[in-house]
Amino acid sequence: MPDKVYDKNRIDHIIENVSEDELCDLAELFKIFGDSTRIKILYDLFEGEKNVTEICEDLEMNQSAISHQLKILRSSKLISARRDGKAMYYGLADNHVKTIIAMGKEHIEE
């Protein structure tokens, strides 16, 4: 699926047509980005799918800490998982994740 272009008209439409439930869901989504370990994991997955061991090595963290954060990211639909034999491979759910992080990074650099 191609990335959506977020021009002013599209942004205005999205903002004008939001329900109370959607605002709550949006707040929950942004809470997920409030943890530096989760951001590091997402950045690590920019390179492509990885298993828990690879992520642990890249971030120099223990498996328990990484697994806990992967569960949160997966339940928030920011990452997906696929089984290959006994191993689970994790990857970004879609390009929206990169877009959100890129826009946040751009904002803090202003």
Short mmCIF file of N, CA and C in Angstrom, two decimals:
data_model
loop_
_atom_site.label_atom_id
_atom_site.label_comp_id
_atom_site.label_asym_id
_atom_site.label_seq_id
_atom_site.Cartn_x
_atom_site.Cartn_y
_atom_site.Cartn_z
N MET A 1 0.84 -1.17 0.00
CA MET A 1 0.00 0.00 0.00
C MET A 1 0.89 1.24 0.00
N PRO A 2 0.65 2.21 -0.90
CA PRO A 2 1.48 3.41 -0.94
C PRO A 2 1.21 4.30 0.27
N ASP A 3 2.23 5.08 0.63
CA ASP A 3 2.06 6.03 1.73
C ASP A 3 1.05 7.09 1.33
N LYS A 4 0.26 7.52 2.30
CA LYS A 4 -0.69 8.59 2.05
C LYS A 4 0.03 9.92 2.21
N VAL A 5 -0.33 10.87 1.38
CA VAL A 5 0.23 12.21 1.49
C VAL A 5 -0.71 13.01 2.38
N TYR A 6 -0.16 13.61 3.40
CA TYR A 6 -0.98 14.36 4.33
C TYR A 6 -0.89 15.84 4.01
N ASP A 7 -1.73 16.27 3.06
CA ASP A 7 -1.77 17.69 2.72
C ASP A 7 -2.75 18.40 3.67
N LYS A 8 -2.81 19.71 3.58
CA LYS A 8 -3.63 20.52 4.48
C LYS A 8 -5.10 20.09 4.45
N ASN A 9 -5.67 19.83 3.27
CA ASN A 9 -7.08 19.44 3.18
C ASN A 9 -7.33 18.11 3.90
N ARG A 10 -6.41 17.17 3.71
CA ARG A 10 -6.57 15.86 4.36
C ARG A 10 -6.47 16.00 5.87
N ILE A 11 -5.50 16.77 6.33
CA ILE A 11 -5.33 16.99 7.77
C ILE A 11 -6.57 17.66 8.34
N ASP A 12 -7.07 18.70 7.68
CA ASP A 12 -8.28 19.39 8.15
C ASP A 12 -9.46 18.43 8.23
N HIS A 13 -9.60 17.57 7.23
CA HIS A 13 -10.71 16.60 7.21
C HIS A 13 -10.60 15.63 8.39
N ILE A 14 -9.40 15.15 8.63
CA ILE A 14 -9.18 14.19 9.74
C ILE A 14 -9.50 14.86 11.07
N ILE A 15 -9.03 16.08 11.26
CA ILE A 15 -9.23 16.79 12.53
C ILE A 15 -10.71 17.12 12.75
N GLU A 16 -11.41 17.50 11.71
CA GLU A 16 -12.82 17.89 11.82
C GLU A 16 -13.72 16.69 12.10
N ASN A 17 -13.33 15.52 11.70
CA ASN A 17 -14.17 14.35 11.80
C ASN A 17 -13.61 13.34 12.79
N VAL A 18 -13.53 13.74 14.06
CA VAL A 18 -12.98 12.86 15.08
C VAL A 18 -13.99 12.70 16.21
N SER A 19 -14.14 11.46 16.65
CA SER A 19 -15.07 11.18 17.74
C SER A 19 -14.33 11.17 19.07
N GLU A 20 -15.07 11.15 20.14
CA GLU A 20 -14.49 11.07 21.49
C GLU A 20 -13.69 9.78 21.65
N ASP A 21 -14.22 8.67 21.14
CA ASP A 21 -13.50 7.40 21.22
C ASP A 21 -12.18 7.46 20.45
N GLU A 22 -12.21 8.10 19.29
CA GLU A 22 -10.97 8.22 18.50
C GLU A 22 -9.94 9.08 19.22
N LEU A 23 -10.38 10.11 19.91
CA LEU A 23 -9.44 10.94 20.68
C LEU A 23 -8.79 10.12 21.79
N CYS A 24 -9.57 9.27 22.44
CA CYS A 24 -9.02 8.40 23.49
C CYS A 24 -8.03 7.40 22.89
N ASP A 25 -8.38 6.82 21.76
CA ASP A 25 -7.48 5.89 21.08
C ASP A 25 -6.18 6.58 20.65
N LEU A 26 -6.30 7.80 20.18
CA LEU A 26 -5.13 8.57 19.77
C LEU A 26 -4.21 8.85 20.97
N ALA A 27 -4.81 9.20 22.10
CA ALA A 27 -4.01 9.43 23.31
C ALA A 27 -3.28 8.16 23.72
N GLU A 28 -3.95 7.02 23.63
CA GLU A 28 -3.31 5.74 23.96
C GLU A 28 -2.15 5.44 23.01
N LEU A 29 -2.34 5.73 21.72
CA LEU A 29 -1.28 5.50 20.75
C LEU A 29 -0.04 6.33 21.10
N PHE A 30 -0.25 7.60 21.42
CA PHE A 30 0.89 8.45 21.73
C PHE A 30 1.58 8.05 23.04
N LYS A 31 0.86 7.44 23.95
CA LYS A 31 1.49 6.92 25.17
C LYS A 31 2.53 5.85 24.84
N ILE A 32 2.24 5.06 23.82
CA ILE A 32 3.16 3.99 23.42
C ILE A 32 4.50 4.59 22.98
N PHE A 33 4.47 5.74 22.34
CA PHE A 33 5.70 6.39 21.88
C PHE A 33 6.43 7.10 23.02
N GLY A 34 5.87 7.06 24.23
CA GLY A 34 6.46 7.75 25.37
C GLY A 34 7.54 6.97 26.10
N ASP A 35 7.96 5.85 25.56
CA ASP A 35 8.98 5.02 26.20
C ASP A 35 10.18 4.90 25.26
N SER A 36 11.36 5.28 25.74
CA SER A 36 12.54 5.28 24.86
C SER A 36 12.92 3.88 24.39
N THR A 37 12.69 2.86 25.20
CA THR A 37 13.00 1.49 24.76
C THR A 37 12.13 1.10 23.57
N ARG A 38 10.86 1.44 23.63
CA ARG A 38 9.98 1.13 22.50
C ARG A 38 10.40 1.88 21.24
N ILE A 39 10.80 3.13 21.38
CA ILE A 39 11.27 3.91 20.23
C ILE A 39 12.53 3.25 19.66
N LYS A 40 13.44 2.82 20.51
CA LYS A 40 14.66 2.16 20.05
C LYS A 40 14.34 0.87 19.29
N ILE A 41 13.37 0.13 19.79
CA ILE A 41 12.97 -1.11 19.10
C ILE A 41 12.40 -0.77 17.73
N LEU A 42 11.53 0.22 17.66
CA LEU A 42 10.95 0.60 16.37
C LEU A 42 12.04 1.04 15.40
N TYR A 43 12.98 1.86 15.87
CA TYR A 43 14.10 2.27 15.03
C TYR A 43 14.88 1.05 14.55
N ASP A 44 15.12 0.10 15.43
CA ASP A 44 15.86 -1.11 15.06
C ASP A 44 15.13 -1.88 13.97
N LEU A 45 13.81 -1.88 14.01
CA LEU A 45 13.02 -2.60 13.03
C LEU A 45 12.88 -1.86 11.70
N PHE A 46 13.39 -0.61 11.63
CA PHE A 46 13.42 0.10 10.35
C PHE A 46 14.24 -0.70 9.34
N GLU A 47 15.23 -1.44 9.83
CA GLU A 47 16.12 -2.22 8.96
C GLU A 47 15.44 -3.46 8.39
N GLY A 48 14.33 -3.88 9.00
CA GLY A 48 13.62 -5.07 8.55
C GLY A 48 13.31 -5.98 9.71
N GLU A 49 12.74 -7.13 9.40
CA GLU A 49 12.34 -8.09 10.44
C GLU A 49 13.54 -8.59 11.24
N LYS A 50 13.29 -8.78 12.53
CA LYS A 50 14.32 -9.33 13.41
C LYS A 50 13.65 -10.19 14.47
N ASN A 51 14.43 -11.15 14.99
CA ASN A 51 13.91 -11.94 16.11
C ASN A 51 14.36 -11.28 17.42
N VAL A 52 13.86 -11.79 18.52
CA VAL A 52 14.13 -11.19 19.83
C VAL A 52 15.63 -11.15 20.12
N THR A 53 16.32 -12.22 19.80
CA THR A 53 17.76 -12.28 20.07
C THR A 53 18.50 -11.17 19.33
N GLU A 54 18.16 -10.95 18.07
CA GLU A 54 18.81 -9.90 17.29
C GLU A 54 18.53 -8.52 17.87
N ILE A 55 17.29 -8.29 18.28
CA ILE A 55 16.93 -7.00 18.87
C ILE A 55 17.70 -6.80 20.18
N CYS A 56 17.76 -7.84 21.00
CA CYS A 56 18.50 -7.77 22.26
C CYS A 56 19.96 -7.41 22.02
N GLU A 57 20.57 -8.05 21.04
CA GLU A 57 21.98 -7.77 20.72
C GLU A 57 22.15 -6.34 20.23
N ASP A 58 21.27 -5.90 19.35
CA ASP A 58 21.37 -4.55 18.79
C ASP A 58 21.23 -3.49 19.88
N LEU A 59 20.32 -3.71 20.81
CA LEU A 59 20.04 -2.70 21.84
C LEU A 59 20.81 -2.94 23.14
N GLU A 60 21.54 -4.06 23.17
CA GLU A 60 22.30 -4.44 24.36
C GLU A 60 21.41 -4.45 25.60
N MET A 61 20.30 -5.15 25.48
CA MET A 61 19.33 -5.29 26.58
C MET A 61 18.98 -6.76 26.74
N ASN A 62 18.40 -7.09 27.91
CA ASN A 62 18.05 -8.49 28.14
C ASN A 62 16.72 -8.85 27.48
N GLN A 63 16.55 -10.14 27.28
CA GLN A 63 15.38 -10.65 26.56
C GLN A 63 14.07 -10.33 27.26
N SER A 64 14.06 -10.38 28.58
CA SER A 64 12.84 -10.10 29.32
C SER A 64 12.33 -8.68 29.05
N ALA A 65 13.24 -7.72 29.10
CA ALA A 65 12.85 -6.32 28.87
C ALA A 65 12.35 -6.11 27.45
N ILE A 66 13.05 -6.70 26.49
CA ILE A 66 12.66 -6.55 25.08
C ILE A 66 11.31 -7.24 24.82
N SER A 67 11.16 -8.45 25.33
CA SER A 67 9.91 -9.19 25.12
C SER A 67 8.71 -8.44 25.67
N HIS A 68 8.88 -7.83 26.83
CA HIS A 68 7.80 -7.05 27.44
C HIS A 68 7.39 -5.89 26.52
N GLN A 69 8.38 -5.18 25.99
CA GLN A 69 8.07 -4.05 25.11
C GLN A 69 7.50 -4.50 23.77
N LEU A 70 7.99 -5.63 23.26
CA LEU A 70 7.43 -6.16 22.02
C LEU A 70 5.95 -6.49 22.17
N LYS A 71 5.59 -7.02 23.33
CA LYS A 71 4.18 -7.35 23.58
C LYS A 71 3.32 -6.08 23.52
N ILE A 72 3.81 -5.02 24.12
CA ILE A 72 3.07 -3.74 24.11
C ILE A 72 2.97 -3.20 22.68
N LEU A 73 4.07 -3.21 21.96
CA LEU A 73 4.07 -2.71 20.59
C LEU A 73 3.16 -3.54 19.69
N ARG A 74 3.14 -4.83 19.91
CA ARG A 74 2.30 -5.72 19.11
C ARG A 74 0.82 -5.50 19.42
N SER A 75 0.49 -5.37 20.71
CA SER A 75 -0.92 -5.16 21.07
C SER A 75 -1.41 -3.79 20.60
N SER A 76 -0.49 -2.86 20.40
CA SER A 76 -0.84 -1.53 19.88
C SER A 76 -0.86 -1.49 18.36
N LYS A 77 -0.59 -2.63 17.74
CA LYS A 77 -0.60 -2.78 16.28
C LYS A 77 0.46 -1.92 15.59
N LEU A 78 1.58 -1.66 16.29
CA LEU A 78 2.68 -0.93 15.68
C LEU A 78 3.70 -1.88 15.06
N ILE A 79 3.72 -3.12 15.54
CA ILE A 79 4.58 -4.14 14.94
C ILE A 79 3.74 -5.38 14.66
N SER A 80 4.26 -6.20 13.79
CA SER A 80 3.62 -7.48 13.49
C SER A 80 4.63 -8.58 13.82
N ALA A 81 4.13 -9.78 13.94
CA ALA A 81 5.00 -10.92 14.25
C ALA A 81 4.66 -12.07 13.30
N ARG A 82 5.71 -12.80 12.95
CA ARG A 82 5.52 -13.97 12.11
C ARG A 82 6.40 -15.07 12.65
N ARG A 83 5.84 -16.27 12.66
CA ARG A 83 6.57 -17.43 13.17
C ARG A 83 7.28 -18.12 12.02
N ASP A 84 8.55 -18.49 12.28
CA ASP A 84 9.33 -19.28 11.34
C ASP A 84 9.96 -20.40 12.16
N GLY A 85 9.32 -21.55 12.14
CA GLY A 85 9.76 -22.65 13.00
C GLY A 85 9.48 -22.29 14.44
N LYS A 86 10.52 -22.30 15.26
CA LYS A 86 10.36 -21.94 16.67
C LYS A 86 10.57 -20.44 16.91
N ALA A 87 11.13 -19.76 15.93
CA ALA A 87 11.46 -18.35 16.11
C ALA A 87 10.31 -17.44 15.68
N MET A 88 10.20 -16.33 16.39
CA MET A 88 9.25 -15.28 16.02
C MET A 88 10.05 -14.12 15.46
N TYR A 89 9.59 -13.60 14.33
CA TYR A 89 10.23 -12.44 13.71
C TYR A 89 9.28 -11.26 13.79
N TYR A 90 9.81 -10.13 14.19
CA TYR A 90 9.03 -8.92 14.37
C TYR A 90 9.42 -7.88 13.33
N GLY A 91 8.42 -7.14 12.88
CA GLY A 91 8.65 -6.07 11.91
C GLY A 91 7.63 -4.97 12.12
N LEU A 92 7.87 -3.84 11.50
CA LEU A 92 6.91 -2.74 11.59
C LEU A 92 5.59 -3.16 10.95
N ALA A 93 4.51 -2.76 11.55
CA ALA A 93 3.19 -3.14 11.03
C ALA A 93 2.94 -2.53 9.66
N ASP A 94 3.36 -1.28 9.48
CA ASP A 94 3.20 -0.59 8.20
C ASP A 94 4.06 0.67 8.19
N ASN A 95 4.02 1.40 7.09
CA ASN A 95 4.85 2.60 6.96
C ASN A 95 4.38 3.77 7.80
N HIS A 96 3.15 3.69 8.35
CA HIS A 96 2.69 4.77 9.23
C HIS A 96 3.62 4.94 10.41
N VAL A 97 4.18 3.85 10.90
CA VAL A 97 5.06 3.90 12.07
C VAL A 97 6.27 4.77 11.75
N LYS A 98 6.89 4.54 10.60
CA LYS A 98 8.03 5.36 10.19
C LYS A 98 7.62 6.82 10.03
N THR A 99 6.45 7.04 9.45
CA THR A 99 5.98 8.40 9.22
C THR A 99 5.77 9.14 10.53
N ILE A 100 5.15 8.49 11.50
CA ILE A 100 4.91 9.11 12.81
C ILE A 100 6.23 9.49 13.47
N ILE A 101 7.19 8.57 13.45
CA ILE A 101 8.49 8.84 14.07
C ILE A 101 9.23 9.94 13.31
N ALA A 102 9.20 9.88 11.98
CA ALA A 102 9.89 10.91 11.18
C ALA A 102 9.29 12.29 11.44
N MET A 103 7.97 12.36 11.54
CA MET A 103 7.33 13.64 11.79
C MET A 103 7.66 14.15 13.19
N GLY A 104 7.71 13.26 14.16
CA GLY A 104 8.10 13.65 15.52
C GLY A 104 9.53 14.15 15.56
N LYS A 105 10.42 13.45 14.87
CA LYS A 105 11.83 13.86 14.82
C LYS A 105 11.97 15.21 14.15
N GLU A 106 11.25 15.41 13.06
CA GLU A 106 11.27 16.69 12.36
C GLU A 106 10.78 17.80 13.28
N HIS A 107 9.75 17.52 14.05
CA HIS A 107 9.18 18.53 14.95
C HIS A 107 10.18 18.94 16.03
N ILE A 108 10.89 17.97 16.63
CA ILE A 108 11.83 18.34 17.70
C ILE A 108 13.08 19.02 17.16
N GLU A 109 13.34 18.88 15.87
CA GLU A 109 14.52 19.53 15.26
C GLU A 109 14.24 20.97 14.83
N GLU A 110 12.97 21.37 14.86
CA GLU A 110 12.62 22.74 14.44
C GLU A 110 13.10 23.77 15.44
#
